[in-house]
mmCIF file of C-alpha atoms in Angstrom:
data_model
loop_
_atom_site.group_PDB
_atom_site.id
_atom_site.type_symbol
_atom_site.label_atom_id
_atom_site.label_comp_id
_atom_site.label_asym_id
_atom_site.label_seq_id
_atom_site.Cartn_x
_atom_site.Cartn_y
_atom_site.Cartn_z
ATOM 1 C CA UNK A 1 0.451 -0.213 -0.036
ATOM 2 C CA UNK A 2 1.546 3.270 -0.816
ATOM 3 C CA UNK A 3 1.857 5.781 1.469
ATOM 4 C CA UNK A 4 -0.288 8.569 -0.173
ATOM 5 C CA UNK A 5 -3.180 5.603 0.281
ATOM 6 C CA UNK A 6 -2.008 4.810 3.742
ATOM 7 C CA UNK A 7 -2.573 8.483 4.686
ATOM 8 C CA UNK A 8 -5.982 8.502 3.037
ATOM 9 C CA UNK A 9 -7.209 5.554 4.856
ATOM 10 C CA UNK A 10 -5.970 7.199 8.145
ATOM 11 C CA UNK A 11 -7.845 9.957 7.609
ATOM 12 C CA UNK A 12 -11.271 8.308 6.852
ATOM 13 C CA UNK A 13 -10.872 6.272 9.839
ATOM 14 C CA UNK A 14 -10.498 9.610 12.057
ATOM 15 C CA UNK A 15 -12.731 11.431 9.825
ATOM 16 C CA UNK A 16 -15.093 12.051 13.105
ATOM 17 C CA UNK A 17 -11.917 13.348 15.311
ATOM 18 C CA UNK A 18 -10.792 15.787 12.262
ATOM 19 C CA UNK A 19 -14.357 17.217 12.454
ATOM 20 C CA UNK A 20 -14.593 18.038 16.220
ATOM 21 C CA UNK A 21 -11.134 19.472 15.435
ATOM 22 C CA UNK A 22 -11.065 23.287 16.709
ATOM 23 C CA UNK A 23 -10.848 25.651 13.948
ATOM 24 C CA UNK A 24 -6.788 27.279 13.022
ATOM 25 C CA UNK A 25 -5.792 29.757 15.249
ATOM 26 C CA UNK A 26 -4.805 32.634 13.888
ATOM 27 C CA UNK A 27 -0.908 33.451 15.149
ATOM 28 C CA UNK A 28 0.880 36.718 13.977
ATOM 29 C CA UNK A 29 4.442 35.837 12.739
ATOM 30 C CA UNK A 30 5.814 38.844 12.342
ATOM 31 C CA UNK A 31 7.925 38.221 15.269
ATOM 32 C CA UNK A 32 8.792 34.792 14.291
ATOM 33 C CA UNK A 33 12.762 34.392 13.389
ATOM 34 C CA UNK A 34 13.616 34.370 9.489
ATOM 35 C CA UNK A 35 15.198 31.994 8.001
ATOM 36 C CA UNK A 36 17.078 31.756 5.748
ATOM 37 C CA UNK A 37 16.117 30.311 1.935
ATOM 38 C CA UNK A 38 19.113 28.687 1.298
ATOM 39 C CA UNK A 39 21.217 26.123 2.974
ATOM 40 C CA UNK A 40 25.237 27.337 3.404
ATOM 41 C CA UNK A 41 27.797 26.058 1.517
ATOM 42 C CA UNK A 42 29.812 24.945 4.792
ATOM 43 C CA UNK A 43 27.090 22.191 5.166
ATOM 44 C CA UNK A 44 27.880 18.621 4.689
ATOM 45 C CA UNK A 45 26.890 17.302 0.927
ATOM 46 C CA UNK A 46 24.181 14.720 2.831
ATOM 47 C CA UNK A 47 21.946 17.737 4.512
ATOM 48 C CA UNK A 48 22.570 19.561 0.832
ATOM 49 C CA UNK A 49 21.338 16.658 -0.702
ATOM 50 C CA UNK A 50 18.153 16.384 1.863
ATOM 51 C CA UNK A 51 17.316 19.919 1.453
ATOM 52 C CA UNK A 52 17.356 19.170 -2.057
ATOM 53 C CA UNK A 53 14.556 16.268 -1.697
ATOM 54 C CA UNK A 54 12.462 18.134 0.392
ATOM 55 C CA UNK A 55 12.572 20.933 -2.276
ATOM 56 C CA UNK A 56 12.011 19.075 -5.515
ATOM 57 C CA UNK A 57 9.244 16.215 -4.534
ATOM 58 C CA UNK A 58 6.226 18.132 -3.981
ATOM 59 C CA UNK A 59 4.622 15.640 -1.612
ATOM 60 C CA UNK A 60 7.520 15.378 0.927
ATOM 61 C CA UNK A 61 8.137 19.399 0.679
ATOM 62 C CA UNK A 62 4.291 19.974 1.814
ATOM 63 C CA UNK A 63 4.594 16.981 4.418
ATOM 64 C CA UNK A 64 7.599 19.142 5.861
ATOM 65 C CA UNK A 65 5.974 22.404 5.790
ATOM 66 C CA UNK A 66 2.771 20.672 7.542
ATOM 67 C CA UNK A 67 4.142 18.775 10.352
ATOM 68 C CA UNK A 68 5.877 22.118 12.010
ATOM 69 C CA UNK A 69 2.519 24.033 10.947
ATOM 70 C CA UNK A 70 0.313 20.994 12.598
ATOM 71 C CA UNK A 71 2.213 20.897 15.926
ATOM 72 C CA UNK A 72 0.559 23.681 18.357
ATOM 73 C CA UNK A 73 1.872 26.555 19.559
ATOM 74 C CA UNK A 74 0.675 26.406 23.000
ATOM 75 C CA UNK A 75 2.696 24.549 25.876
ATOM 76 C CA UNK A 76 3.927 22.204 26.177
ATOM 77 C CA UNK A 77 4.304 21.928 22.437
ATOM 78 C CA UNK A 78 6.412 25.536 22.015
ATOM 79 C CA UNK A 79 9.000 23.396 23.150
ATOM 80 C CA UNK A 80 11.109 19.850 22.431
ATOM 81 C CA UNK A 81 10.880 17.700 25.339
ATOM 82 C CA UNK A 82 14.723 18.849 26.073
ATOM 83 C CA UNK A 83 13.136 22.263 27.029
ATOM 84 C CA UNK A 84 14.775 23.988 23.985
ATOM 85 C CA UNK A 85 12.549 26.264 21.670
ATOM 86 C CA UNK A 86 10.533 23.969 19.044
ATOM 87 C CA UNK A 87 11.741 23.787 15.691
ATOM 88 C CA UNK A 88 9.333 25.348 13.229
ATOM 89 C CA UNK A 89 10.907 25.046 9.973
ATOM 90 C CA UNK A 90 12.401 22.456 7.927
ATOM 91 C CA UNK A 91 15.662 24.486 7.363
ATOM 92 C CA UNK A 92 16.082 24.946 10.901
ATOM 93 C CA UNK A 93 15.657 21.205 11.148
ATOM 94 C CA UNK A 94 18.620 20.586 8.215
ATOM 95 C CA UNK A 95 20.683 23.745 10.389
ATOM 96 C CA UNK A 96 20.882 21.617 13.279
ATOM 97 C CA UNK A 97 21.141 18.268 11.577
ATOM 98 C CA UNK A 98 24.376 19.421 10.260
ATOM 99 C CA UNK A 99 25.575 20.554 13.491
ATOM 100 C CA UNK A 100 24.685 16.884 14.850
ATOM 101 C CA UNK A 101 26.208 14.521 12.405
ATOM 102 C CA UNK A 102 29.753 15.663 13.355
ATOM 103 C CA UNK A 103 28.938 15.909 16.890
ATOM 104 C CA UNK A 104 28.611 12.663 20.092
ATOM 105 C CA UNK A 105 26.207 12.959 22.360
ATOM 106 C CA UNK A 106 26.320 14.556 25.796
ATOM 107 C CA UNK A 107 25.000 13.325 28.681
ATOM 108 C CA UNK A 108 21.641 14.908 29.836
ATOM 109 C CA UNK A 109 19.346 13.761 33.080
ATOM 110 C CA UNK A 110 16.222 13.470 31.041
ATOM 111 C CA UNK A 111 14.446 10.942 28.756
ATOM 112 C CA UNK A 112 16.191 12.475 25.837
ATOM 113 C CA UNK A 113 19.563 11.576 26.822
ATOM 114 C CA UNK A 114 21.757 10.572 23.542
ATOM 115 C CA UNK A 115 18.387 11.320 21.344
ATOM 116 C CA UNK A 116 19.031 14.936 19.754
ATOM 117 C CA UNK A 117 17.021 14.264 16.431
ATOM 118 C CA UNK A 118 14.520 12.410 18.502
ATOM 119 C CA UNK A 119 13.942 15.535 20.196
ATOM 120 C CA UNK A 120 13.795 18.032 17.737
ATOM 121 C CA UNK A 121 11.293 15.606 15.552
ATOM 122 C CA UNK A 122 9.375 14.592 18.792
ATOM 123 C CA UNK A 123 6.315 16.701 18.371
ATOM 124 C CA UNK A 124 6.109 16.036 14.946
ATOM 125 C CA UNK A 125 5.943 12.852 14.842
ATOM 126 C CA UNK A 126 2.288 13.072 15.737
ATOM 127 C CA UNK A 127 1.130 14.657 13.360
ATOM 128 C CA UNK A 128 -0.453 13.557 10.110
ATOM 129 C CA UNK A 129 1.657 15.219 7.890
ATOM 130 C CA UNK A 130 4.906 13.261 10.025
ATOM 131 C CA UNK A 131 3.565 10.275 9.341
ATOM 132 C CA UNK A 132 3.287 10.922 6.209
ATOM 133 C CA UNK A 133 6.952 12.362 5.728
ATOM 134 C CA UNK A 134 8.732 9.564 7.733
ATOM 135 C CA UNK A 135 7.083 6.399 6.276
ATOM 136 C CA UNK A 136 8.453 8.033 2.762
ATOM 137 C CA UNK A 137 10.620 5.800 1.012
ATOM 138 C CA UNK A 138 13.039 8.593 0.124
ATOM 139 C CA UNK A 139 12.946 10.685 3.261
ATOM 140 C CA UNK A 140 13.569 7.066 5.212
ATOM 141 C CA UNK A 141 16.491 6.536 2.568
ATOM 142 C CA UNK A 142 18.221 10.183 3.064
ATOM 143 C CA UNK A 143 18.200 9.561 6.807
ATOM 144 C CA UNK A 144 19.635 6.103 6.183
ATOM 145 C CA UNK A 145 22.359 8.457 4.154
ATOM 146 C CA UNK A 146 23.077 10.870 7.106
ATOM 147 C CA UNK A 147 23.255 8.548 9.921
ATOM 148 C CA UNK A 148 25.849 6.502 8.011
ATOM 149 C CA UNK A 149 27.823 9.769 8.035
ATOM 150 C CA UNK A 150 27.372 10.394 11.720
ATOM 151 C CA UNK A 151 28.171 6.529 12.279
ATOM 152 C CA UNK A 152 31.626 7.554 10.799
ATOM 153 C CA UNK A 153 31.911 10.261 13.242
ATOM 154 C CA UNK A 154 30.725 8.136 16.491
ATOM 155 C CA UNK A 155 33.361 5.218 15.074
ATOM 156 C CA UNK A 156 36.079 7.820 15.313
ATOM 157 C CA UNK A 157 38.522 9.002 17.671
ATOM 158 C CA UNK A 158 37.236 12.577 17.689
ATOM 159 C CA UNK A 159 33.837 11.338 18.995
ATOM 160 C CA UNK A 160 35.506 10.867 22.503
ATOM 161 C CA UNK A 161 35.260 14.400 23.702
ATOM 162 C CA UNK A 162 32.076 13.195 25.725
ATOM 163 C CA UNK A 163 33.602 10.490 27.710
ATOM 164 C CA UNK A 164 35.050 12.913 30.346
ATOM 165 C CA UNK A 165 34.076 13.596 33.977
ATOM 166 C CA UNK A 166 32.331 17.578 32.984
ATOM 167 C CA UNK A 167 29.337 18.094 33.948
ATOM 168 C CA UNK A 168 27.494 16.856 31.070
ATOM 169 C CA UNK A 169 30.532 14.200 30.277
ATOM 170 C CA UNK A 170 29.390 10.780 30.135
ATOM 171 C CA UNK A 171 31.710 10.034 33.561
ATOM 172 C CA UNK A 172 30.296 12.892 35.311
ATOM 173 C CA UNK A 173 27.992 13.448 38.292
ATOM 174 C CA UNK A 174 25.174 12.599 36.352
ATOM 175 C CA UNK A 175 25.981 10.158 34.502
ATOM 176 C CA UNK A 176 27.746 8.212 37.388
ATOM 177 C CA UNK A 177 24.325 7.954 38.996
ATOM 178 C CA UNK A 178 22.621 6.776 35.948
ATOM 179 C CA UNK A 179 24.929 4.357 35.124
ATOM 180 C CA UNK A 180 26.141 3.061 38.564
ATOM 181 C CA UNK A 181 29.500 1.111 39.230
ATOM 182 C CA UNK A 182 30.771 1.584 35.949
ATOM 183 C CA UNK A 183 34.415 0.717 36.236
ATOM 184 C CA UNK A 184 33.155 -2.177 38.152
ATOM 185 C CA UNK A 185 30.766 -3.605 35.695
ATOM 186 C CA UNK A 186 32.095 -2.783 32.457
ATOM 187 C CA UNK A 187 35.205 -3.605 30.606
ATOM 188 C CA UNK A 188 37.167 -0.373 31.004
ATOM 189 C CA UNK A 189 40.611 0.859 32.195
ATOM 190 C CA UNK A 190 39.526 4.427 34.600
ATOM 191 C CA UNK A 191 42.561 5.432 34.929
ATOM 192 C CA UNK A 192 43.259 5.911 30.805
ATOM 193 C CA UNK A 193 42.090 8.766 28.804
ATOM 194 C CA UNK A 194 38.406 8.505 27.861
ATOM 195 C CA UNK A 195 38.181 5.079 30.500
ATOM 196 C CA UNK A 196 40.405 3.353 27.205
ATOM 197 C CA UNK A 197 37.606 4.076 24.888
ATOM 198 C CA UNK A 198 38.661 4.084 20.949
ATOM 199 C CA UNK A 199 35.282 6.372 20.226
ATOM 200 C CA UNK A 200 31.915 6.858 21.507
ATOM 201 C CA UNK A 201 30.624 3.662 19.637
ATOM 202 C CA UNK A 202 33.263 1.844 21.593
ATOM 203 C CA UNK A 203 31.404 3.168 24.350
ATOM 204 C CA UNK A 204 28.223 2.517 23.356
ATOM 205 C CA UNK A 205 28.613 -1.135 22.720
ATOM 206 C CA UNK A 206 30.852 -1.623 25.698
ATOM 207 C CA UNK A 207 30.736 -5.120 27.069
ATOM 208 C CA UNK A 208 30.049 -6.485 30.634
ATOM 209 C CA UNK A 209 32.983 -7.609 33.151
ATOM 210 C CA UNK A 210 33.324 -11.642 32.982
ATOM 211 C CA UNK A 211 30.795 -12.595 35.658
ATOM 212 C CA UNK A 212 28.481 -9.132 35.846
ATOM 213 C CA UNK A 213 25.768 -11.000 34.376
ATOM 214 C CA UNK A 214 26.271 -14.893 35.017
ATOM 215 C CA UNK A 215 23.730 -17.485 32.975
ATOM 216 C CA UNK A 216 20.758 -18.961 34.981
ATOM 217 C CA UNK A 217 20.891 -22.593 34.733
ATOM 218 C CA UNK A 218 23.048 -22.813 31.686
ATOM 219 C CA UNK A 219 22.586 -26.294 31.126
ATOM 220 C CA UNK A 220 18.878 -26.314 31.708
ATOM 221 C CA UNK A 221 17.106 -26.189 27.847
ATOM 222 C CA UNK A 222 13.553 -25.716 29.875
ATOM 223 C CA UNK A 223 14.949 -21.834 31.453
ATOM 224 C CA UNK A 224 14.707 -19.239 28.962
ATOM 225 C CA UNK A 225 16.693 -16.500 29.938
ATOM 226 C CA UNK A 226 16.572 -12.427 28.970
ATOM 227 C CA UNK A 227 18.510 -11.617 25.872
ATOM 228 C CA UNK A 228 18.548 -8.031 26.474
ATOM 229 C CA UNK A 229 19.175 -5.698 29.499
ATOM 230 C CA UNK A 230 15.673 -4.287 29.562
ATOM 231 C CA UNK A 231 12.778 -2.675 30.508
ATOM 232 C CA UNK A 232 9.441 -5.097 29.859
ATOM 233 C CA UNK A 233 6.401 -3.513 27.488
ATOM 234 C CA UNK A 234 4.290 -6.021 26.776
ATOM 235 C CA UNK A 235 3.324 -10.199 26.763
ATOM 236 C CA UNK A 236 0.312 -11.292 24.546
ATOM 237 C CA UNK A 237 -0.342 -14.628 23.325
ATOM 238 C CA UNK A 238 -2.549 -15.359 20.540
ATOM 239 C CA UNK A 239 -0.565 -13.372 17.852
ATOM 240 C CA UNK A 240 -2.458 -12.991 14.576
ATOM 241 C CA UNK A 241 -0.720 -13.284 11.201
ATOM 242 C CA UNK A 242 -2.552 -9.998 10.063
ATOM 243 C CA UNK A 243 -3.713 -7.378 12.630
ATOM 244 C CA UNK A 244 -4.312 -3.457 12.567
ATOM 245 C CA UNK A 245 -0.739 -2.707 14.288
ATOM 246 C CA UNK A 246 -1.701 0.752 13.710
ATOM 247 C CA UNK A 247 -4.704 1.367 16.212
ATOM 248 C CA UNK A 248 -4.506 2.363 19.736
ATOM 249 C CA UNK A 249 -3.836 -0.785 21.282
ATOM 250 C CA UNK A 250 -1.053 -1.701 18.266
ATOM 251 C CA UNK A 251 -1.975 -5.613 18.011
ATOM 252 C CA UNK A 252 1.123 -7.696 17.261
ATOM 253 C CA UNK A 253 1.252 -8.251 13.490
ATOM 254 C CA UNK A 254 3.480 -11.359 12.679
ATOM 255 C CA UNK A 255 3.663 -11.365 9.180
ATOM 256 C CA UNK A 256 4.551 -7.668 8.843
ATOM 257 C CA UNK A 257 6.894 -7.857 11.881
ATOM 258 C CA UNK A 258 8.548 -10.734 10.042
ATOM 259 C CA UNK A 259 8.755 -9.130 6.890
ATOM 260 C CA UNK A 260 6.388 -11.920 5.167
ATOM 261 C CA UNK A 261 9.048 -14.525 5.670
ATOM 262 C CA UNK A 262 7.783 -18.049 4.620
ATOM 263 C CA UNK A 263 8.817 -19.097 8.980
ATOM 264 C CA UNK A 264 6.479 -16.170 10.282
ATOM 265 C CA UNK A 265 3.139 -19.363 9.829
ATOM 266 C CA UNK A 266 5.207 -21.179 12.348
ATOM 267 C CA UNK A 267 4.583 -18.103 15.058
ATOM 268 C CA UNK A 268 0.945 -17.555 14.486
ATOM 269 C CA UNK A 269 -1.185 -17.812 17.745
ATOM 270 C CA UNK A 270 1.874 -17.954 19.569
ATOM 271 C CA UNK A 271 3.742 -15.689 22.272
ATOM 272 C CA UNK A 272 5.275 -12.366 22.085
ATOM 273 C CA UNK A 273 6.938 -10.513 24.796
ATOM 274 C CA UNK A 274 8.529 -7.264 24.243
ATOM 275 C CA UNK A 275 11.036 -5.300 25.926
ATOM 276 C CA UNK A 276 12.810 -1.855 25.773
ATOM 277 C CA UNK A 277 16.471 -0.590 26.232
ATOM 278 C CA UNK A 278 17.092 2.963 27.086
ATOM 279 C CA UNK A 279 20.740 4.432 25.889
ATOM 280 C CA UNK A 280 22.362 3.814 29.345
ATOM 281 C CA UNK A 281 21.942 0.541 28.976
ATOM 282 C CA UNK A 282 23.850 -2.624 28.049
ATOM 283 C CA UNK A 283 23.198 -2.620 23.783
ATOM 284 C CA UNK A 284 24.452 -6.123 23.017
ATOM 285 C CA UNK A 285 22.085 -9.265 22.335
ATOM 286 C CA UNK A 286 22.540 -12.739 23.944
ATOM 287 C CA UNK A 287 20.797 -15.921 22.869
ATOM 288 C CA UNK A 288 17.730 -16.716 25.136
ATOM 289 C CA UNK A 289 17.994 -20.476 24.889
ATOM 290 C CA UNK A 290 20.477 -22.952 23.395
ATOM 291 C CA UNK A 291 20.436 -24.031 19.769
ATOM 292 C CA UNK A 292 20.966 -23.631 16.018
ATOM 293 C CA UNK A 293 20.690 -20.406 14.214
ATOM 294 C CA UNK A 294 18.085 -21.244 11.289
ATOM 295 C CA UNK A 295 18.143 -17.753 9.607
ATOM 296 C CA UNK A 296 19.303 -14.433 10.491
ATOM 297 C CA UNK A 297 17.676 -11.424 8.347
ATOM 298 C CA UNK A 298 18.178 -7.763 8.411
ATOM 299 C CA UNK A 299 15.215 -5.885 7.716
ATOM 300 C CA UNK A 300 15.360 -1.829 6.367
ATOM 301 C CA UNK A 301 12.782 0.087 7.761
ATOM 302 C CA UNK A 302 11.768 3.519 8.932
ATOM 303 C CA UNK A 303 13.006 5.780 11.943
ATOM 304 C CA UNK A 304 10.748 8.416 13.321
ATOM 305 C CA UNK A 305 7.170 6.624 12.494
ATOM 306 C CA UNK A 306 5.177 6.691 15.335
ATOM 307 C CA UNK A 307 1.842 4.762 15.567
ATOM 308 C CA UNK A 308 -1.000 7.596 14.069
ATOM 309 C CA UNK A 309 -3.116 6.487 16.604
ATOM 310 C CA UNK A 310 -0.745 7.908 19.389
ATOM 311 C CA UNK A 311 -1.049 11.521 18.973
ATOM 312 C CA UNK A 312 1.895 13.544 20.504
ATOM 313 C CA UNK A 313 3.572 11.727 22.909
ATOM 314 C CA UNK A 314 6.026 12.926 24.992
ATOM 315 C CA UNK A 315 8.425 9.830 25.551
ATOM 316 C CA UNK A 316 9.176 9.985 21.658
ATOM 317 C CA UNK A 317 8.209 6.674 20.053
ATOM 318 C CA UNK A 318 7.996 5.200 23.995
ATOM 319 C CA UNK A 319 3.826 4.428 23.566
ATOM 320 C CA UNK A 320 4.116 2.861 19.528
ATOM 321 C CA UNK A 321 6.824 0.192 20.391
ATOM 322 C CA UNK A 322 4.205 -2.390 19.155
ATOM 323 C CA UNK A 323 3.772 -0.332 15.817
ATOM 324 C CA UNK A 324 7.458 -0.323 15.359
ATOM 325 C CA UNK A 325 7.727 -3.790 15.462
ATOM 326 C CA UNK A 326 6.054 -3.869 11.857
ATOM 327 C CA UNK A 327 7.828 -0.442 10.984
ATOM 328 C CA UNK A 328 10.955 0.280 11.818
ATOM 329 C CA UNK A 329 14.403 -1.343 10.680
ATOM 330 C CA UNK A 330 14.807 -4.831 12.535
ATOM 331 C CA UNK A 331 16.783 -7.406 12.480
ATOM 332 C CA UNK A 332 15.279 -11.254 12.513
ATOM 333 C CA UNK A 333 17.312 -14.228 13.885
ATOM 334 C CA UNK A 334 15.440 -17.184 13.919
ATOM 335 C CA UNK A 335 16.736 -20.231 16.352
ATOM 336 C CA UNK A 336 15.677 -23.995 16.870
ATOM 337 C CA UNK A 337 16.405 -24.331 20.191
ATOM 338 C CA UNK A 338 17.722 -27.431 21.526
ATOM 339 C CA UNK A 339 14.860 -28.302 23.628
ATOM 340 C CA UNK A 340 12.197 -29.464 21.325
ATOM 341 C CA UNK A 341 9.199 -28.174 23.850
ATOM 342 C CA UNK A 342 10.561 -25.181 22.429
ATOM 343 C CA UNK A 343 11.268 -25.410 19.296
ATOM 344 C CA UNK A 344 11.431 -23.014 16.464
ATOM 345 C CA UNK A 345 11.872 -19.672 17.976
ATOM 346 C CA UNK A 346 12.640 -15.975 17.166
ATOM 347 C CA UNK A 347 14.618 -13.060 18.663
ATOM 348 C CA UNK A 348 13.899 -9.833 17.214
ATOM 349 C CA UNK A 349 16.064 -6.395 17.224
ATOM 350 C CA UNK A 350 14.305 -3.281 16.665
ATOM 351 C CA UNK A 351 15.493 0.217 15.811
ATOM 352 C CA UNK A 352 13.716 2.932 17.486
ATOM 353 C CA UNK A 353 15.507 6.637 16.587
ATOM 354 C CA UNK A 354 18.581 7.581 15.590
ATOM 355 C CA UNK A 355 20.985 5.868 13.578
ATOM 356 C CA UNK A 356 19.498 2.090 14.781
ATOM 357 C CA UNK A 357 21.813 0.274 13.173
ATOM 358 C CA UNK A 358 21.109 -3.816 14.442
ATOM 359 C CA UNK A 359 24.313 -5.409 13.653
ATOM 360 C CA UNK A 360 23.663 -9.511 13.220
ATOM 361 C CA UNK A 361 26.517 -11.810 14.951
ATOM 362 C CA UNK A 362 25.521 -15.218 14.128
ATOM 363 C CA UNK A 363 25.112 -17.471 10.683
ATOM 364 C CA UNK A 364 22.810 -19.854 9.267
ATOM 365 C CA UNK A 365 23.632 -23.165 10.772
ATOM 366 C CA UNK A 366 25.501 -21.784 13.809
ATOM 367 C CA UNK A 367 25.088 -23.596 17.203
ATOM 368 C CA UNK A 368 24.904 -21.039 19.719
ATOM 369 C CA UNK A 369 24.664 -21.989 23.902
ATOM 370 C CA UNK A 370 22.365 -20.067 26.246
ATOM 371 C CA UNK A 371 23.594 -16.730 26.999
ATOM 372 C CA UNK A 372 26.059 -16.119 23.895
ATOM 373 C CA UNK A 373 26.083 -13.224 22.311
ATOM 374 C CA UNK A 374 24.059 -12.838 18.727
ATOM 375 C CA UNK A 375 24.760 -9.500 18.001
ATOM 376 C CA UNK A 376 24.243 -5.888 19.051
ATOM 377 C CA UNK A 377 22.254 -2.623 18.890
ATOM 378 C CA UNK A 378 24.776 0.688 17.359
ATOM 379 C CA UNK A 379 24.110 3.729 18.600
ATOM 380 C CA UNK A 380 20.084 4.799 19.165
ATOM 381 C CA UNK A 381 16.946 3.853 20.540
ATOM 382 C CA UNK A 382 15.935 0.335 21.048
ATOM 383 C CA UNK A 383 13.514 -2.441 21.481
ATOM 384 C CA UNK A 384 13.023 -6.346 21.203
ATOM 385 C CA UNK A 385 10.778 -9.301 20.810
ATOM 386 C CA UNK A 386 10.663 -12.833 21.739
ATOM 387 C CA UNK A 387 8.494 -14.721 19.540
ATOM 388 C CA UNK A 388 7.391 -18.192 20.109
ATOM 389 C CA UNK A 389 5.034 -20.980 18.877
ATOM 390 C CA UNK A 390 1.439 -21.512 19.956
ATOM 391 C CA UNK A 391 2.638 -25.050 20.747
ATOM 392 C CA UNK A 392 5.733 -23.917 23.227
ATOM 393 C CA UNK A 393 4.023 -23.929 26.702
ATOM 394 C CA UNK A 394 5.832 -20.742 27.911
ATOM 395 C CA UNK A 395 5.364 -19.866 31.541
ATOM 396 C CA UNK A 396 6.818 -16.346 32.540
ATOM 397 C CA UNK A 397 8.212 -15.595 35.915
ATOM 398 C CA UNK A 398 6.255 -13.237 37.983
ATOM 399 C CA UNK A 399 8.546 -10.868 38.622
ATOM 400 C CA UNK A 400 8.885 -10.757 34.385
ATOM 401 C CA UNK A 401 5.855 -8.183 34.456
ATOM 402 C CA UNK A 402 5.299 -5.129 32.595
ATOM 403 C CA UNK A 403 8.244 -2.370 33.911
ATOM 404 C CA UNK A 404 9.806 -4.764 35.763
ATOM 405 C CA UNK A 405 13.837 -4.016 34.623
ATOM 406 C CA UNK A 406 14.816 -7.492 33.524
ATOM 407 C CA UNK A 407 18.653 -8.441 33.880
ATOM 408 C CA UNK A 408 20.707 -9.676 31.019
ATOM 409 C CA UNK A 409 20.811 -14.071 31.219
ATOM 410 C CA UNK A 410 18.078 -13.947 34.308
ATOM 411 C CA UNK A 411 15.165 -16.491 33.661
ATOM 412 C CA UNK A 412 12.220 -15.246 32.184
ATOM 413 C CA UNK A 413 10.130 -18.041 31.427
ATOM 414 C CA UNK A 414 9.723 -21.508 31.396
ATOM 415 C CA UNK A 415 8.628 -24.418 29.052
ATOM 416 C CA UNK A 416 6.790 -27.614 29.701
#
């Protein structure tokens, strides 16, 4: 289904709400800051390319104007969630993008720590025009190009300047409170410059020290362990092959989640658990079961799409996590568990914002032990799912409940 058709369908389904919207407010724009009509020649080529894309495509051009216009001007929408003045024009957006892609994220004591682009786009993501813009394949491809440039910087030694004990540094007082006992928990050298990390990316994908997250019952194949250091978002049973994932309840739609893979049919009627990671968490994935890799697949997707049913989300895409399992960039790892009562299962990594790279670390036919590393998230927000067949009699532990923090390699469920 094309983006224009999807948008028309959404508009039709919400016509009653749209009809009850108040009339537009007449705003005196004389006090608004003047925005330059041209992007500076000093801007990065990928930002110039972004501007050309916006201005040359009439649908994209309309969407990138309307998504800012559709954000209300009264509080709290006059400021982005970080407390800065809300961007109101795509050229100001591009100017900020140009600064961000040659810098590393500083530490901030808020929910948007590490997500400067997400903060800029947070309110526009909740508008109808934002949905149209951020699900456009050309826009998605351009974000990918921009993120490739940013990733290059974040992998460079120059990105380490934020790895200090400054107020906004990642080893400063506020950061140490958010990531407690850092030097005792992660492999690093506290006495070396930048704690011996080679880049921001090296810091983001840091490893636990041996023994910090021991594997629960490593030889008991009836025990399923936590694949990521994360917070439980949702557990559901009886998932459908196709469902209305864009509606408010965001039911899981297996065929879309698994990118129409031929193996998706095995999970119809089965169970899904989903949990999300924060920027301060450990970002590597570990196998929840012992078994053999059946298939590993990368699935491209959107970066800033939010569920049209959720409206303005002050926590960015957090309220759209079910929706994102069908829309965002993701990685699928199908594992045939050694325990036949589990059988085929799927681990799905989902990038939520910013660079959103999902790196698969295993290959088809490879045997993995429970707790063995199978991949990682690179810089960006993230969530993940464990997907089980309907014939697998999965019982989740009482403590593994919505909102609970689950440590890597702890027991989250058993099979009988």
